[in-house]
Short mmCIF file of C-alpha atoms in Angstrom, two decimals:
data_model
loop_
_atom_site.label_atom_id
_atom_site.label_comp_id
_atom_site.label_asym_id
_atom_site.label_seq_id
_atom_site.Cartn_x
_atom_site.Cartn_y
_atom_site.Cartn_z
CA UNK A 203 45.75 -35.44 50.60
CA UNK A 204 45.00 -31.97 49.27
CA UNK A 205 43.73 -33.33 45.96
CA UNK A 206 41.64 -35.94 47.76
CA UNK A 207 39.89 -33.30 49.86
CA UNK A 208 39.15 -31.20 46.77
CA UNK A 209 37.87 -34.15 44.75
CA UNK A 210 35.77 -35.37 47.68
CA UNK A 211 34.11 -31.97 48.05
CA UNK A 212 33.46 -31.78 44.30
CA UNK A 213 32.00 -35.29 44.12
CA UNK A 214 29.62 -34.83 47.06
CA UNK A 215 26.03 -33.87 46.33
CA UNK A 216 24.54 -30.59 47.58
CA UNK A 217 22.59 -32.55 50.20
CA UNK A 218 25.74 -34.28 51.45
CA UNK A 219 27.63 -30.97 51.60
CA UNK A 220 24.82 -29.26 53.47
CA UNK A 221 24.50 -32.20 55.85
CA UNK A 222 28.23 -32.15 56.65
CA UNK A 223 28.27 -28.40 57.28
CA UNK A 224 25.08 -28.55 59.37
CA UNK A 225 26.77 -31.24 61.44
CA UNK A 226 29.66 -28.85 62.10
CA UNK A 227 27.23 -26.10 63.08
CA UNK A 228 25.46 -28.45 65.46
CA UNK A 229 28.84 -29.32 66.96
CA UNK A 230 29.65 -25.66 67.56
CA UNK A 231 26.29 -25.09 69.26
CA UNK A 232 26.53 -28.21 71.42
CA UNK A 233 29.98 -27.16 72.61
CA UNK A 234 28.78 -23.72 73.69
CA UNK A 235 28.95 -21.23 70.79
CA UNK A 236 25.97 -18.93 71.42
CA UNK A 237 23.61 -17.26 68.97
CA UNK A 238 25.65 -14.07 69.30
CA UNK A 239 27.29 -15.57 66.20
CA UNK A 240 24.75 -16.55 63.55
CA UNK A 241 24.91 -19.73 61.47
CA UNK A 242 25.65 -17.63 58.39
CA UNK A 243 28.59 -15.97 60.15
CA UNK A 244 29.92 -19.35 61.27
CA UNK A 245 29.87 -20.59 57.68
CA UNK A 246 31.03 -17.44 55.87
CA UNK A 247 33.50 -15.93 58.36
CA UNK A 248 35.03 -19.04 59.91
CA UNK A 249 34.55 -22.16 57.80
CA UNK A 250 34.49 -20.83 54.23
CA UNK A 251 36.91 -17.94 54.80
CA UNK A 252 39.58 -20.15 56.37
CA UNK A 253 39.28 -22.76 53.61
CA UNK A 254 39.72 -19.96 51.06
CA UNK A 255 42.61 -18.41 53.02
CA UNK A 256 44.42 -21.77 53.14
CA UNK A 257 43.95 -22.20 49.39
CA UNK A 258 45.22 -18.65 48.74
CA UNK A 259 48.44 -19.07 50.70
CA UNK A 260 49.14 -22.45 49.09
CA UNK A 261 48.64 -20.91 45.63
CA UNK A 262 51.01 -18.04 46.47
CA UNK A 263 53.64 -20.21 48.20
CA UNK A 264 55.54 -21.27 45.04
CA UNK A 265 56.50 -17.60 44.58
CA UNK A 266 57.82 -17.47 48.16
CA UNK A 267 59.97 -20.60 47.92
CA UNK A 268 61.22 -19.77 44.42
CA UNK A 269 62.37 -16.33 45.54
CA UNK A 270 63.87 -17.58 48.81
CA UNK A 271 65.98 -20.09 46.93
CA UNK A 272 66.91 -17.44 44.37
CA UNK A 273 68.10 -14.82 46.86
CA UNK A 274 70.22 -17.42 48.67
CA UNK A 275 72.21 -18.26 45.55
CA UNK A 276 70.36 -21.17 43.92
CA UNK A 277 69.94 -21.50 40.15
CA UNK A 278 66.64 -20.94 38.37
CA UNK A 279 66.22 -24.71 37.91
CA UNK A 280 66.81 -25.49 41.59
CA UNK A 281 64.64 -22.54 42.65
CA UNK A 282 61.81 -23.83 40.44
CA UNK A 283 62.03 -27.27 42.04
CA UNK A 284 62.12 -25.72 45.52
CA UNK A 285 58.96 -23.80 44.63
CA UNK A 286 57.17 -27.10 44.07
CA UNK A 287 58.67 -29.19 46.87
CA UNK A 288 58.38 -26.36 49.42
CA UNK A 289 54.71 -25.89 48.66
CA UNK A 290 54.07 -29.65 48.85
CA UNK A 291 55.71 -29.83 52.28
CA UNK A 292 53.51 -27.14 53.82
CA UNK A 293 50.10 -28.45 52.71
CA UNK A 294 49.48 -30.67 55.80
CA UNK A 295 50.66 -27.93 58.17
CA UNK A 296 48.58 -25.26 56.41
CA UNK A 297 45.57 -27.58 56.65
CA UNK A 298 46.15 -27.93 60.39
CA UNK A 299 46.79 -24.19 60.86
CA UNK A 300 43.69 -22.90 59.09
CA UNK A 301 41.55 -25.87 60.10
CA UNK A 302 42.21 -25.18 63.77
CA UNK A 303 41.64 -21.48 63.14
CA UNK A 304 38.22 -22.28 61.68
CA UNK A 305 37.28 -24.57 64.57
CA UNK A 306 38.69 -22.61 67.52
CA UNK A 307 38.03 -18.99 66.50
CA UNK A 308 34.22 -19.04 67.02
CA UNK A 309 34.66 -19.96 70.68
CA UNK A 310 37.11 -17.10 71.25
CA UNK A 311 34.99 -14.59 69.35
CA UNK A 312 31.94 -15.63 71.39
CA UNK A 313 34.02 -15.32 74.58
CA UNK A 314 35.11 -11.75 73.80
CA UNK A 315 31.61 -10.74 72.64
CA UNK A 316 30.22 -11.95 75.96
CA UNK A 317 32.56 -9.44 77.61
CA UNK A 318 31.28 -6.47 75.66
CA UNK A 319 33.25 -6.42 72.42
CA UNK A 320 31.47 -6.02 69.08
CA UNK A 321 31.68 -8.75 66.45
CA UNK A 322 34.43 -7.10 64.36
CA UNK A 323 36.53 -6.18 67.39
CA UNK A 324 36.11 -9.63 68.91
CA UNK A 325 37.15 -11.25 65.62
CA UNK A 326 40.38 -9.24 65.57
CA UNK A 327 41.11 -9.95 69.23
CA UNK A 328 40.49 -13.66 68.73
CA UNK A 329 42.82 -13.77 65.73
CA UNK A 330 45.62 -12.12 67.70
CA UNK A 331 45.05 -14.46 70.63
CA UNK A 332 45.25 -17.46 68.31
CA UNK A 333 48.52 -16.24 66.77
CA UNK A 334 50.10 -15.61 70.17
CA UNK A 335 49.16 -19.09 71.35
CA UNK A 336 50.63 -22.31 70.00
CA UNK A 337 49.61 -21.54 66.44
CA UNK A 338 52.82 -19.62 65.88
CA UNK A 339 54.72 -22.89 66.42
CA UNK A 340 52.80 -24.51 63.55
CA UNK A 341 53.66 -21.58 61.29
CA UNK A 342 57.32 -21.83 62.33
CA UNK A 343 57.41 -25.46 61.22
CA UNK A 344 55.65 -24.49 57.97
CA UNK A 345 58.29 -21.84 57.21
CA UNK A 346 61.31 -23.96 58.03
CA UNK A 347 60.11 -27.17 56.40
CA UNK A 348 58.98 -25.34 53.28
CA UNK A 349 62.46 -23.85 52.89
CA UNK A 350 64.01 -27.30 53.26
CA UNK A 351 65.16 -27.30 56.90
CA UNK A 352 64.96 -30.80 58.37
CA UNK A 353 63.54 -31.43 61.83
CA UNK A 354 66.99 -32.75 62.80
CA UNK A 355 68.53 -29.36 61.86
CA UNK A 356 66.23 -27.26 64.06
CA UNK A 357 67.51 -26.07 67.44
CA UNK A 358 65.86 -24.56 70.51
CA UNK A 359 68.14 -21.51 70.31
CA UNK A 360 67.04 -20.78 66.75
CA UNK A 361 63.40 -20.70 67.84
CA UNK A 362 64.27 -18.04 70.44
CA UNK A 363 64.89 -15.67 67.50
CA UNK A 364 62.54 -17.22 64.99
CA UNK A 365 59.32 -17.18 67.03
CA UNK A 366 59.29 -13.44 68.01
CA UNK A 367 60.13 -12.41 64.43
CA UNK A 368 57.47 -14.74 63.12
CA UNK A 369 54.83 -13.22 65.43
CA UNK A 370 55.60 -9.81 63.97
CA UNK A 371 55.36 -11.08 60.42
CA UNK A 372 52.14 -12.97 61.12
CA UNK A 373 50.51 -9.85 62.58
CA UNK A 374 51.37 -7.89 59.43
CA UNK A 375 50.70 -10.69 56.97
CA UNK A 376 48.54 -13.67 57.88
CA UNK A 377 45.93 -11.86 59.97
CA UNK A 378 45.52 -9.09 57.40
CA UNK A 379 45.23 -11.43 54.42
CA UNK A 380 42.97 -13.85 56.28
CA UNK A 381 40.53 -11.09 57.23
CA UNK A 382 40.44 -9.58 53.74
CA UNK A 383 39.85 -12.91 51.96
CA UNK A 384 37.15 -12.44 49.34
CA UNK A 385 37.16 -8.65 49.61
CA UNK A 386 38.08 -6.68 46.49
CA UNK A 387 37.77 -3.31 48.24
CA UNK A 388 41.14 -1.85 49.17
CA UNK A 389 42.33 1.66 49.91
CA UNK A 390 44.45 2.87 46.99
CA UNK A 391 48.08 3.92 47.28
CA UNK A 392 47.44 6.64 44.70
CA UNK A 393 45.47 9.90 45.13
CA UNK A 394 41.83 9.67 44.06
CA UNK A 395 42.39 12.71 41.83
CA UNK A 396 44.46 10.51 39.50
CA UNK A 397 41.25 8.90 38.26
CA UNK A 398 40.37 12.18 36.54
CA UNK A 399 43.94 13.27 35.81
CA UNK A 400 46.06 13.02 32.64
CA UNK A 401 45.93 9.77 30.69
CA UNK A 402 49.07 8.30 32.29
CA UNK A 403 47.68 8.96 35.79
CA UNK A 404 44.25 7.51 34.98
CA UNK A 405 45.79 4.39 33.41
CA UNK A 406 48.23 3.94 36.31
CA UNK A 407 45.37 4.25 38.80
CA UNK A 408 43.33 1.73 36.80
CA UNK A 409 46.28 -0.71 36.65
CA UNK A 410 46.91 -0.50 40.41
CA UNK A 411 43.20 -1.04 41.05
CA UNK A 412 42.99 -4.01 38.67
CA UNK A 413 46.05 -5.69 40.24
CA UNK A 414 44.89 -4.80 43.79
CA UNK A 415 48.10 -2.90 44.52
CA UNK A 416 46.80 -0.90 47.47
CA UNK A 417 47.43 -0.25 51.14
CA UNK A 418 46.92 -3.90 52.15
CA UNK A 419 49.61 -4.90 49.64
CA UNK A 420 51.96 -2.24 50.99
CA UNK A 421 51.44 -3.32 54.61
CA UNK A 422 51.84 -7.01 53.74
CA UNK A 423 55.07 -6.29 51.84
CA UNK A 424 56.83 -3.53 53.77
CA UNK A 425 55.51 -4.45 57.20
CA UNK A 426 56.84 -7.97 56.92
CA UNK A 427 60.24 -7.36 55.26
CA UNK A 428 62.19 -6.62 58.45
CA UNK A 429 60.77 -9.68 60.18
CA UNK A 430 61.35 -11.78 57.05
CA UNK A 431 65.01 -10.73 56.96
CA UNK A 432 65.48 -12.12 60.46
CA UNK A 433 63.62 -15.31 59.54
CA UNK A 434 65.73 -15.74 56.40
CA UNK A 435 68.91 -15.39 58.46
CA UNK A 436 67.85 -18.14 60.86
CA UNK A 437 66.64 -20.37 58.01
CA UNK A 438 69.81 -20.02 55.92
CA UNK A 439 72.12 -20.69 58.88
CA UNK A 440 70.12 -23.80 59.85
CA UNK A 441 70.22 -25.03 56.26
CA UNK A 442 73.99 -24.62 56.01
CA UNK A 443 75.15 -25.45 59.55
CA UNK A 444 72.31 -27.46 61.08
CA UNK A 445 72.49 -28.15 64.78
CA UNK A 446 76.03 -26.75 64.99
CA UNK A 447 74.71 -23.27 64.22
CA UNK A 448 74.81 -20.62 66.93
CA UNK A 449 73.03 -17.35 67.68
CA UNK A 450 76.28 -15.61 66.71
CA UNK A 451 76.13 -17.19 63.24
CA UNK A 452 72.59 -15.86 62.79
CA UNK A 453 73.53 -12.37 64.02
CA UNK A 454 76.51 -12.28 61.64
CA UNK A 455 74.26 -13.16 58.72
CA UNK A 456 71.83 -10.39 59.68
CA UNK A 457 74.68 -7.85 59.62
CA UNK A 458 76.84 -9.21 56.81
CA UNK A 459 74.51 -11.25 54.63
CA UNK A 460 75.97 -14.10 52.59
CA UNK A 461 79.23 -12.22 51.90
CA UNK A 462 80.00 -11.27 55.48
CA UNK A 463 80.26 -7.52 54.83
CA UNK A 464 77.98 -4.60 55.62
CA UNK A 465 77.42 -4.03 51.91
CA UNK A 466 76.47 -7.68 51.48
CA UNK A 467 74.04 -7.38 54.38
CA UNK A 468 72.39 -4.33 52.82
CA UNK A 469 72.14 -6.13 49.48
CA UNK A 470 70.60 -9.15 51.21
CA UNK A 471 68.00 -6.91 52.83
CA UNK A 472 67.17 -5.47 49.41
CA UNK A 473 66.73 -8.99 48.06
CA UNK A 474 64.42 -9.77 50.98
CA UNK A 475 62.30 -6.73 50.13
CA UNK A 476 62.11 -7.98 46.53
CA UNK A 477 61.13 -11.43 47.82
CA UNK A 478 58.33 -10.05 50.00
CA UNK A 479 57.14 -7.81 47.18
CA UNK A 480 56.74 -10.78 44.83
CA UNK A 481 55.09 -13.01 47.40
CA UNK A 482 52.98 -10.18 48.83
CA UNK A 483 51.68 -9.33 45.37
CA UNK A 484 50.71 -12.95 44.62
CA UNK A 485 49.10 -13.45 48.04
CA UNK A 486 47.26 -10.14 48.05
CA UNK A 487 45.97 -10.73 44.51
CA UNK A 488 44.66 -14.18 45.48
CA UNK A 489 43.02 -12.85 48.65
CA UNK A 490 41.30 -10.07 46.70
CA UNK A 491 39.37 -12.46 44.45
CA UNK A 492 35.70 -13.24 45.21
CA UNK A 493 35.27 -16.42 47.25
CA UNK A 494 33.56 -18.97 45.03
CA UNK A 495 33.10 -22.22 46.92
CA UNK A 496 29.95 -24.11 45.85
CA UNK A 497 30.58 -26.66 48.61
CA UNK A 498 29.17 -24.12 51.08
CA UNK A 499 26.34 -22.75 48.93
CA UNK A 500 23.73 -25.38 49.80
CA UNK A 501 24.16 -24.79 53.53
CA UNK A 502 24.20 -21.00 53.10
CA UNK A 503 20.97 -21.15 51.10
CA UNK A 504 19.21 -22.51 54.17
CA UNK A 505 20.45 -19.72 56.45
CA UNK A 506 18.50 -16.48 56.99
CA UNK A 507 19.89 -13.58 54.96
#
């Protein structure tokens, strides 16, 4: 499905691409999106950005599923296979998640702008509203299915823990990375004086800048680790015990990790931090690259600058 969409977009002529996108714009206008949001903003900030954001998270997902399998005791071979199969499982759900984001967000942004918010503020408010609505349920299915949990293993009690933790992680991760897609500008973690400092400082600053290791990376990694630890506990217990799992089993894993001791729990948290660091680096690096999507260029060329 994913390959078919990509090949279809590549095979279409500029006129066909522009016609399809103009049809979407006409649909937005006919359904009530006002000119408070320009056609260029609709294309760049909603359609193109969400397509790019979906591609970025799919490209970074093999790191996530490889590391999750690794920190829960799987071999390198099994972890490598889980990296592939986990990513394959999430493609339809990621398509639905970001596709609905692209389609629904303009209406919410327009709604909040009509009530006095500026464009940037309204965009942030709309994103938070989307996350707190049913979209978090789609992301929950993405997470669990990608890690190998079957629908038959999921329980209502597990979602009582999983959903609140997931909302916290989404606020620190998905919204930040979605909004920064295509932006290479990022506040550095290092003092600006290092640029003119000794050679080792200048080279370190240059390396961090080249790899986009900045404040967005730190927030994505550190801000999501606590929530990810809770999510990992729920996921691992569902994988091993299925529908017979209880909230007590999940709480015991959070405290004692895989070994059932406080030391094991602390080690498991450290592994989770390592997992989020690896995935956060891959995701942040992908999101920091310029958005190059010729499929949208023909339609953008017809919009006022």
